[in-house]
mmCIF file of C-alpha atoms in Angstrom:
data_model
loop_
_atom_site.group_PDB
_atom_site.id
_atom_site.type_symbol
_atom_site.label_atom_id
_atom_site.label_comp_id
_atom_site.label_asym_id
_atom_site.label_seq_id
_atom_site.Cartn_x
_atom_site.Cartn_y
_atom_site.Cartn_z
ATOM 1 C CA MET A 1 65.721 67.146 192.944
ATOM 2 C CA GLU A 2 66.089 69.437 189.440
ATOM 3 C CA LYS A 3 65.651 66.981 187.400
ATOM 4 C CA ARG A 4 62.027 66.143 188.036
ATOM 5 C CA VAL A 5 61.619 71.066 188.975
ATOM 6 C CA ARG A 6 62.497 70.767 185.432
ATOM 7 C CA GLU A 7 60.123 67.803 183.733
ATOM 8 C CA HIS A 8 57.861 69.395 186.095
ATOM 9 C CA LEU A 9 57.639 73.177 184.499
ATOM 10 C CA VAL A 10 57.612 71.429 180.676
ATOM 11 C CA LEU A 11 54.330 70.368 181.582
ATOM 12 C CA LYS A 12 53.206 72.527 183.167
ATOM 13 C CA ARG A 13 53.963 74.656 180.172
ATOM 14 C CA HIS A 14 52.640 72.038 177.844
ATOM 15 C CA VAL A 15 49.566 71.746 179.477
ATOM 16 C CA LYS A 16 49.061 76.212 179.351
ATOM 17 C CA ILE A 17 49.611 75.363 175.123
ATOM 18 C CA PHE A 18 47.321 72.802 175.240
ATOM 19 C CA MET A 19 44.885 74.977 176.941
ATOM 20 C CA THR A 20 45.433 78.498 175.092
ATOM 21 C CA LYS A 21 45.233 75.668 171.413
ATOM 22 C CA PHE A 22 41.592 73.868 172.861
ATOM 23 C CA MET A 23 40.494 77.492 173.603
ATOM 24 C CA LEU A 24 40.737 78.483 170.221
ATOM 25 C CA VAL A 25 39.610 75.445 168.920
ATOM 26 C CA VAL A 26 35.853 76.358 171.002
ATOM 27 C CA ILE A 27 36.264 80.091 170.275
ATOM 28 C CA ILE A 28 36.521 78.941 166.296
ATOM 29 C CA PHE A 29 33.500 76.304 166.939
ATOM 30 C CA LEU A 30 31.662 78.259 168.056
ATOM 31 C CA VAL A 31 31.700 81.163 166.207
ATOM 32 C CA GLY A 32 31.097 78.298 163.592
ATOM 33 C CA LEU A 33 28.023 77.237 164.851
ATOM 34 C CA ILE A 34 26.688 81.020 165.263
ATOM 35 C CA ALA A 35 27.249 81.802 161.276
ATOM 36 C CA ILE A 36 25.454 77.848 160.496
ATOM 37 C CA ARG A 37 22.598 78.758 162.214
ATOM 38 C CA ARG A 38 23.255 82.271 161.352
ATOM 39 C CA ASN A 39 23.208 81.641 157.425
ATOM 40 C CA ASN A 40 21.415 78.570 155.853
ATOM 41 C CA ASN A 41 22.485 78.566 152.310
ATOM 42 C CA LEU A 42 26.221 78.068 154.831
ATOM 43 C CA LYS A 43 24.105 75.015 156.972
ATOM 44 C CA GLU A 44 23.451 73.136 153.403
ATOM 45 C CA LYS A 45 26.753 73.131 152.067
ATOM 46 C CA ILE A 46 28.145 72.233 155.591
ATOM 47 C CA ASN A 47 25.019 69.351 156.103
ATOM 48 C CA GLU A 48 26.267 68.626 151.603
ATOM 49 C CA GLU A 49 30.190 68.103 152.877
ATOM 50 C CA VAL A 50 30.216 66.347 156.272
ATOM 51 C CA TYR A 51 27.105 64.086 155.951
ATOM 52 C CA THR A 52 26.528 63.177 152.313
ATOM 53 C CA LYS A 53 30.482 63.310 150.721
ATOM 54 C CA SER A 54 32.422 61.300 152.125
ATOM 55 C CA PHE A 55 34.220 63.199 155.374
ATOM 56 C CA LYS A 56 38.163 63.206 155.573
ATOM 57 C CA PHE A 57 39.082 63.225 158.779
ATOM 58 C CA THR A 58 42.676 63.149 158.236
ATOM 59 C CA LYS A 59 42.420 66.764 155.351
ATOM 60 C CA ALA A 60 41.132 67.443 158.979
ATOM 61 C CA ARG A 61 43.241 66.146 161.539
ATOM 62 C CA ASN A 62 46.596 68.193 158.558
ATOM 63 C CA VAL A 63 44.953 71.537 159.037
ATOM 64 C CA TYR A 64 44.657 71.856 162.551
ATOM 65 C CA ASN A 65 48.161 69.913 162.721
ATOM 66 C CA LYS A 66 49.353 72.783 160.561
ATOM 67 C CA TYR A 67 47.396 75.971 162.477
ATOM 68 C CA PHE A 68 48.024 74.556 166.203
ATOM 69 C CA GLY A 69 50.938 72.287 166.001
ATOM 70 C CA LYS A 70 49.628 68.398 166.875
ATOM 71 C CA VAL A 71 46.971 68.119 170.246
ATOM 72 C CA LEU A 72 49.146 66.440 171.837
ATOM 73 C CA SER A 73 52.936 67.911 172.709
ATOM 74 C CA LEU A 74 53.971 66.274 175.084
ATOM 75 C CA ASP A 75 55.721 62.999 172.573
ATOM 76 C CA LYS A 76 58.848 63.471 175.207
ATOM 77 C CA VAL A 77 57.203 63.194 178.755
ATOM 78 C CA VAL A 78 54.564 60.856 178.156
ATOM 79 C CA GLN A 79 56.129 57.649 176.983
ATOM 80 C CA GLU A 80 54.119 55.859 173.774
ATOM 81 C CA GLU A 81 52.038 52.553 174.220
ATOM 82 C CA LYS A 82 53.461 49.890 172.125
ATOM 83 C CA PRO A 83 49.851 47.679 171.130
ATOM 84 C CA VAL A 84 49.425 43.893 172.622
ATOM 85 C CA PHE A 85 48.699 42.203 168.774
ATOM 86 C CA SER A 86 50.820 43.107 165.974
ATOM 87 C CA GLU A 87 49.823 40.967 163.715
ATOM 88 C CA LYS A 88 50.959 40.586 159.674
ATOM 89 C CA LEU A 89 48.260 39.722 156.841
ATOM 90 C CA ALA A 90 49.143 36.497 156.385
ATOM 91 C CA TYR A 91 47.782 34.695 152.566
ATOM 92 C CA LYS A 92 48.026 32.345 150.569
ATOM 93 C CA SER A 93 47.500 33.384 146.874
ATOM 94 C CA GLU A 94 45.952 36.235 145.158
ATOM 95 C CA ALA A 95 43.608 37.576 143.052
ATOM 96 C CA LYS A 96 43.299 41.070 141.497
ATOM 97 C CA TYR A 97 39.746 41.680 141.900
ATOM 98 C CA LYS A 98 37.592 44.425 140.681
ATOM 99 C CA ASN A 99 39.143 47.287 142.339
ATOM 100 C CA GLY A 100 41.541 45.263 143.934
ATOM 101 C CA VAL A 101 42.731 42.159 145.251
ATOM 102 C CA LYS A 102 41.335 38.855 146.373
ATOM 103 C CA LEU A 103 42.602 36.238 148.480
ATOM 104 C CA LYS A 104 43.443 33.050 149.981
ATOM 105 C CA VAL A 105 43.377 32.950 153.737
ATOM 106 C CA ASP A 106 42.589 30.251 155.979
ATOM 107 C CA SER A 107 38.244 29.706 156.989
ATOM 108 C CA ASN A 108 38.030 32.450 160.023
ATOM 109 C CA TYR A 109 41.118 34.043 159.388
ATOM 110 C CA LEU A 110 41.436 36.651 162.127
ATOM 111 C CA VAL A 111 42.372 39.705 159.972
ATOM 112 C CA PRO A 112 44.792 41.972 160.545
ATOM 113 C CA VAL A 113 44.429 46.114 160.833
ATOM 114 C CA LEU A 114 46.907 47.596 157.352
ATOM 115 C CA GLU A 115 47.143 50.834 159.059
ATOM 116 C CA SER A 116 45.916 52.692 162.345
ATOM 117 C CA GLY A 117 42.443 54.769 160.643
ATOM 118 C CA ILE A 118 39.274 55.517 161.339
ATOM 119 C CA ILE A 119 36.291 53.539 160.361
ATOM 120 C CA VAL A 120 34.231 55.139 157.829
ATOM 121 C CA TYR A 121 31.917 52.702 156.809
ATOM 122 C CA VAL A 122 29.965 49.343 158.472
ATOM 123 C CA GLY A 123 27.751 47.241 155.808
ATOM 124 C CA SER A 124 27.024 46.299 152.423
ATOM 125 C CA LYS A 125 29.200 46.796 149.713
ATOM 126 C CA ASP A 126 28.493 44.379 146.636
ATOM 127 C CA ASN A 127 27.267 42.140 149.209
ATOM 128 C CA LEU A 128 29.529 41.096 151.258
ATOM 129 C CA ASN A 129 29.997 42.221 154.842
ATOM 130 C CA THR A 130 32.931 45.883 154.796
ATOM 131 C CA ILE A 131 34.836 47.828 157.329
ATOM 132 C CA ILE A 132 36.563 50.889 155.471
ATOM 133 C CA VAL A 133 39.116 52.772 157.317
ATOM 134 C CA GLU A 134 39.961 56.008 156.707
ATOM 135 C CA GLN A 135 43.878 55.497 157.249
ATOM 136 C CA VAL A 136 45.893 58.274 159.296
ATOM 137 C CA ASP A 137 47.705 59.052 155.751
ATOM 138 C CA GLY A 138 44.545 59.476 153.972
ATOM 139 C CA ILE A 139 43.672 56.208 152.031
ATOM 140 C CA ASP A 140 40.919 54.185 152.600
ATOM 141 C CA THR A 141 40.812 51.021 152.888
ATOM 142 C CA TYR A 142 38.941 48.880 152.115
ATOM 143 C CA TYR A 143 37.787 45.161 153.927
ATOM 144 C CA LYS A 144 35.654 42.655 152.545
ATOM 145 C CA ASN A 145 33.787 39.727 153.478
ATOM 146 C CA ILE A 146 35.099 39.856 157.029
ATOM 147 C CA ASP A 147 32.615 39.573 160.273
ATOM 148 C CA ILE A 148 31.706 43.789 161.518
ATOM 149 C CA SER A 149 29.837 43.183 164.832
ATOM 150 C CA ASN A 150 33.269 43.892 165.871
ATOM 151 C CA TYR A 151 33.364 47.889 165.469
ATOM 152 C CA LYS A 152 31.153 51.007 164.527
ATOM 153 C CA LEU A 153 30.904 53.807 162.789
ATOM 154 C CA TYR A 154 33.679 56.080 163.376
ATOM 155 C CA ASP A 155 35.773 53.610 166.116
ATOM 156 C CA TYR A 156 39.238 54.719 166.199
ATOM 157 C CA ILE A 157 41.688 51.345 165.222
ATOM 158 C CA GLU A 158 45.591 50.693 165.619
ATOM 159 C CA LYS A 159 47.480 48.937 162.806
ATOM 160 C CA GLY A 160 48.031 45.645 163.646
ATOM 161 C CA GLN A 161 45.064 45.492 165.144
ATOM 162 C CA VAL A 162 42.517 41.989 164.606
ATOM 163 C CA LEU A 163 39.638 43.855 162.570
ATOM 164 C CA GLY A 164 37.476 41.056 162.510
ATOM 165 C CA GLN A 165 36.969 37.270 161.080
ATOM 166 C CA THR A 166 36.905 36.528 157.105
ATOM 167 C CA LYS A 167 33.369 34.656 156.854
ATOM 168 C CA SER A 168 34.929 32.095 153.964
ATOM 169 C CA ASN A 169 38.898 32.017 153.261
ATOM 170 C CA GLU A 170 38.587 34.789 150.901
ATOM 171 C CA LEU A 171 39.292 38.201 152.109
ATOM 172 C CA TYR A 172 38.803 41.124 149.547
ATOM 173 C CA LEU A 173 40.447 45.010 150.028
ATOM 174 C CA SER A 174 40.321 47.659 147.528
ATOM 175 C CA PHE A 175 43.093 50.831 148.823
ATOM 176 C CA GLU A 176 41.273 54.386 147.654
ATOM 177 C CA LYS A 177 42.670 57.633 147.847
ATOM 178 C CA ASP A 178 40.893 61.225 146.807
ATOM 179 C CA GLY A 179 38.149 58.645 144.577
ATOM 180 C CA GLU A 180 40.260 56.866 142.217
ATOM 181 C CA PHE A 181 41.664 53.208 143.162
ATOM 182 C CA LEU A 182 44.937 52.497 143.835
ATOM 183 C CA ASP A 183 47.094 49.733 142.618
ATOM 184 C CA TYR A 184 46.919 47.250 145.342
ATOM 185 C CA LYS A 185 50.660 46.007 145.506
ATOM 186 C CA LYS A 186 52.186 48.822 147.344
ATOM 187 C CA TYR A 187 49.814 48.021 150.036
ATOM 188 C CA ILE A 188 49.966 43.798 150.541
#
C-alpha cells in the first residue's frame, strides 16, 4: 500500500512538472506568433528557415531538452515499449555510388529503418523513389529505389521498422549531416 502511495505522489509530481513545461511552451509559442504577425521581416525570415531550408527537428529537440528537459520524465513510471519488428540490414554486396552506397539485395527486399527518426522527404531524387529520414542523432539517411507509398512526410519511424520494399534488387543509401555526406561504412 505504501509503495502505491509513493508511486501516486511521484506520478502527480511528474504530471505537475509536465503541465508547467507545457504551459511555458504554449506561452512562448503564442508570444512568437504575435511577434511574427506584427513584423513582416521576421515572418519572411521564419518562412525561409522553415519552408525553404531544411528544418532540423533534432536541433529543435536538443534546444527544448536543454531548457525544459525531456518531454516526459516518467521513465521510471512508464515501462519502455519493445518494437514488434526489429529487422537488420542484409545485403549481398556493396559498391560506392555517388555520395553513398549501392547495395545488392534480394528482389523486393523489405528495407529496415537503420535508426529512429522523422521522415523529412518523400519523392524522387536521381530518378529514384526516395525517403529521407532525419535520425534522432541528426544524420539524414537517404533510402533510394524503394516503394514510397507506405509513409508520408513527418511520420515518425522506429529503428528496425520496415520502411518499404525495394523496386528491384538494388538499394541506394546516403548519409548526410550538416550539408556534408558521410562515409557510409560507419552506418551500414
